[in-house]
Amino acid sequence: VPSPAQGVGPNYQPDGEKPTATVSKEISYENVHVLSQTPQLIALLTMIRDKRTARADFIFYSNRIIRLLVEEGLNHLPVVEQSVTTPVGRAYLGVKFEGKICGVSIMRAGEAMEQGLRDCCRSVRIGKILIQRDEETCMPKLFYEKLPADIADRWVLLLDPMFATGGSATLAVEVLKQKGVPEHRILFLNLIASPSGVAEFAERFPKLRVVTSFIDQGLDDKKYIIPGLGDFGDRYYTL
Ligand code: PRP
Ligand code: URA
């Protein structure tokens, strides 16, 4: 099933004059949140999907999407009432974040999302899980994990830009659960997901939340996301 196409542009641009672009598939799981398909997001995704985009631009534009994901992810953390007094002596009733958080990146590609998290959450603790997909079988393999000692008391922002079969993210969640992190305190931040991977994941972990910028068309016979952007880790770090 092709991904939906729609007119993308600011509201003052009449529908008939907006350029047609491919937007994210919709998905009907309450625990999956897809970023609003704004002209900015679609333009950023267009840059990083383009095979001609060189590494410096790939890094710059994917960092901008990562920032949007982190900002949206933070909206899913609980807040409590907070009243403050302004310099003119008036009260303002607002909120503040409650609870401790940490990031956990699925290496290598997930490490690219750490700076975006740090930019929003100063001195945030960050754990690492090294999981690599076997190039032949596409099955994920766990090599290493190093996580904050009190991770079971924290909200965990799990970071991985690519979500293909979902095997790597599923294994990472199993590791977190073994460490005592309750599923409802895990928030998975992701750039591009395959529809089958994200649907299976959402059903398997109904209390965990996923924030992604795009649900793509599907997977090819090598289990790469299509249209996708190729190998994120290679394009960000080595290509
Ligand atoms: C990529 C990506 C995910 C995984 C997605 O990592 O960053 O971790 O594949 O595929 P899946 O959903 O089918 O498991 P890869 O293992 O290629 O390693 P890298 O981070 O070093 O590029
Ligand atoms: N990992 C990637 O980097 N890209 C894909 O499309 C699938 C796995």
mmCIF file of N, CA and C and ligand atoms in Angstrom, residues 108-109 133 160-165 168 192 216 218-220 222-235, ligand 2:
data_model
loop_
_atom_site.group_PDB
_atom_site.id
_atom_site.type_symbol
_atom_site.label_atom_id
_atom_site.label_comp_id
_atom_site.label_asym_id
_atom_site.label_seq_id
_atom_site.Cartn_x
_atom_site.Cartn_y
_atom_site.Cartn_z
ATOM 1 N N ARG A 108 25.214 1.679 17.322
ATOM 2 C CA ARG A 108 25.896 2.907 17.175
ATOM 3 C C ARG A 108 24.956 4.047 16.841
ATOM 4 N N ALA A 109 23.959 3.806 15.991
ATOM 5 C CA ALA A 109 23.190 4.923 15.438
ATOM 6 C C ALA A 109 22.477 5.753 16.514
ATOM 7 N N ARG A 133 22.628 -5.519 14.341
ATOM 8 C CA ARG A 133 21.872 -6.453 13.519
ATOM 9 C C ARG A 133 22.854 -7.298 12.734
ATOM 10 N N ASP A 160 16.889 5.433 19.157
ATOM 11 C CA ASP A 160 17.399 4.750 17.952
ATOM 12 C C ASP A 160 16.681 5.351 16.745
ATOM 13 N N PRO A 161 17.453 5.882 15.777
ATOM 14 C CA PRO A 161 16.789 6.555 14.654
ATOM 15 C C PRO A 161 16.040 5.624 13.708
ATOM 16 N N MET A 162 16.485 4.371 13.592
ATOM 17 C CA MET A 162 15.871 3.491 12.586
ATOM 18 C C MET A 162 15.178 2.310 13.273
ATOM 19 N N PHE A 163 13.980 2.028 12.814
ATOM 20 C CA PHE A 163 13.170 0.972 13.410
ATOM 21 C C PHE A 163 12.648 0.134 12.241
ATOM 22 N N ALA A 164 13.365 -0.942 11.930
ATOM 23 C CA ALA A 164 13.028 -1.723 10.719
ATOM 24 C C ALA A 164 12.176 -2.931 11.105
ATOM 25 N N THR A 165 12.812 -4.073 11.405
ATOM 26 C CA THR A 165 12.022 -5.223 11.872
ATOM 27 C C THR A 165 11.552 -4.975 13.307
ATOM 28 N N SER A 168 15.939 -4.910 17.132
ATOM 29 C CA SER A 168 16.913 -4.240 18.007
ATOM 30 C C SER A 168 16.204 -3.525 19.161
ATOM 31 N N ILE A 192 12.553 7.083 11.774
ATOM 32 C CA ILE A 192 11.750 6.421 10.728
ATOM 33 C C ILE A 192 11.464 4.993 11.152
ATOM 34 N N ASP A 216 7.098 4.688 7.525
ATOM 35 C CA ASP A 216 7.407 4.590 6.104
ATOM 36 C C ASP A 216 6.569 3.505 5.426
ATOM 37 N N GLY A 218 7.558 0.362 4.068
ATOM 38 C CA GLY A 218 7.763 -1.042 4.444
ATOM 39 C C GLY A 218 9.234 -1.384 4.458
ATOM 40 N N LEU A 219 9.534 -2.665 4.202
ATOM 41 C CA LEU A 219 10.911 -3.159 4.216
ATOM 42 C C LEU A 219 11.230 -3.817 2.885
ATOM 43 N N ASP A 220 12.504 -3.753 2.480
ATOM 44 C CA ASP A 220 12.886 -4.480 1.259
ATOM 45 C C ASP A 220 13.366 -5.888 1.643
ATOM 46 N N LYS A 222 16.222 -7.010 2.055
ATOM 47 C CA LYS A 222 17.334 -7.026 3.023
ATOM 48 C C LYS A 222 16.907 -6.420 4.355
ATOM 49 N N LYS A 223 15.601 -6.229 4.487
ATOM 50 C CA LYS A 223 15.025 -5.648 5.725
ATOM 51 C C LYS A 223 15.515 -4.219 5.974
ATOM 52 N N TYR A 224 15.783 -3.515 4.871
ATOM 53 C CA TYR A 224 16.006 -2.077 4.965
ATOM 54 C C TYR A 224 14.670 -1.375 4.795
ATOM 55 N N ILE A 225 14.539 -0.256 5.497
ATOM 56 C CA ILE A 225 13.290 0.502 5.402
ATOM 57 C C ILE A 225 13.208 1.151 4.027
ATOM 58 N N ILE A 226 12.009 1.090 3.386
ATOM 59 C CA ILE A 226 11.803 1.776 2.109
ATOM 60 C C ILE A 226 10.649 2.759 2.211
ATOM 61 N N PRO A 227 10.746 3.911 1.523
ATOM 62 C CA PRO A 227 11.940 4.417 0.850
ATOM 63 C C PRO A 227 13.110 4.656 1.802
ATOM 64 N N GLY A 228 12.882 4.913 3.075
ATOM 65 C CA GLY A 228 13.956 4.980 4.063
ATOM 66 C C GLY A 228 15.011 6.034 3.780
ATOM 67 N N LEU A 229 16.204 5.800 4.287
ATOM 68 C CA LEU A 229 17.335 6.698 4.005
ATOM 69 C C LEU A 229 18.633 5.921 3.921
ATOM 70 N N GLY A 230 18.547 4.602 3.822
ATOM 71 C CA GLY A 230 19.769 3.788 3.790
ATOM 72 C C GLY A 230 20.221 3.467 5.205
ATOM 73 N N ASP A 231 21.527 3.337 5.362
ATOM 74 C CA ASP A 231 22.079 2.971 6.668
ATOM 75 C C ASP A 231 22.388 4.240 7.448
ATOM 76 N N PHE A 232 21.594 4.522 8.471
ATOM 77 C CA PHE A 232 21.747 5.776 9.213
ATOM 78 C C PHE A 232 23.134 5.892 9.825
ATOM 79 N N GLY A 233 23.590 4.810 10.490
ATOM 80 C CA GLY A 233 24.891 4.856 11.172
ATOM 81 C C GLY A 233 26.024 5.167 10.201
ATOM 82 N N ASP A 234 25.999 4.529 9.051
ATOM 83 C CA ASP A 234 27.039 4.785 8.054
ATOM 84 C C ASP A 234 26.987 6.235 7.578
ATOM 85 N N ARG A 235 25.777 6.729 7.312
ATOM 86 C CA ARG A 235 25.675 8.079 6.756
ATOM 87 C C ARG A 235 26.053 9.134 7.797
HETATM 88 N N1 URA B 2 19.220 0.179 9.771
HETATM 89 C C1 URA B 2 19.374 1.297 9.031
HETATM 90 O O1 URA B 2 20.250 2.118 9.300
HETATM 91 N N2 URA B 2 18.543 1.493 8.000
HETATM 92 C C2 URA B 2 17.561 0.626 7.692
HETATM 93 O O2 URA B 2 16.820 0.880 6.731
HETATM 94 C C3 URA B 2 17.413 -0.532 8.468
HETATM 95 C C4 URA B 2 18.262 -0.740 9.502
#
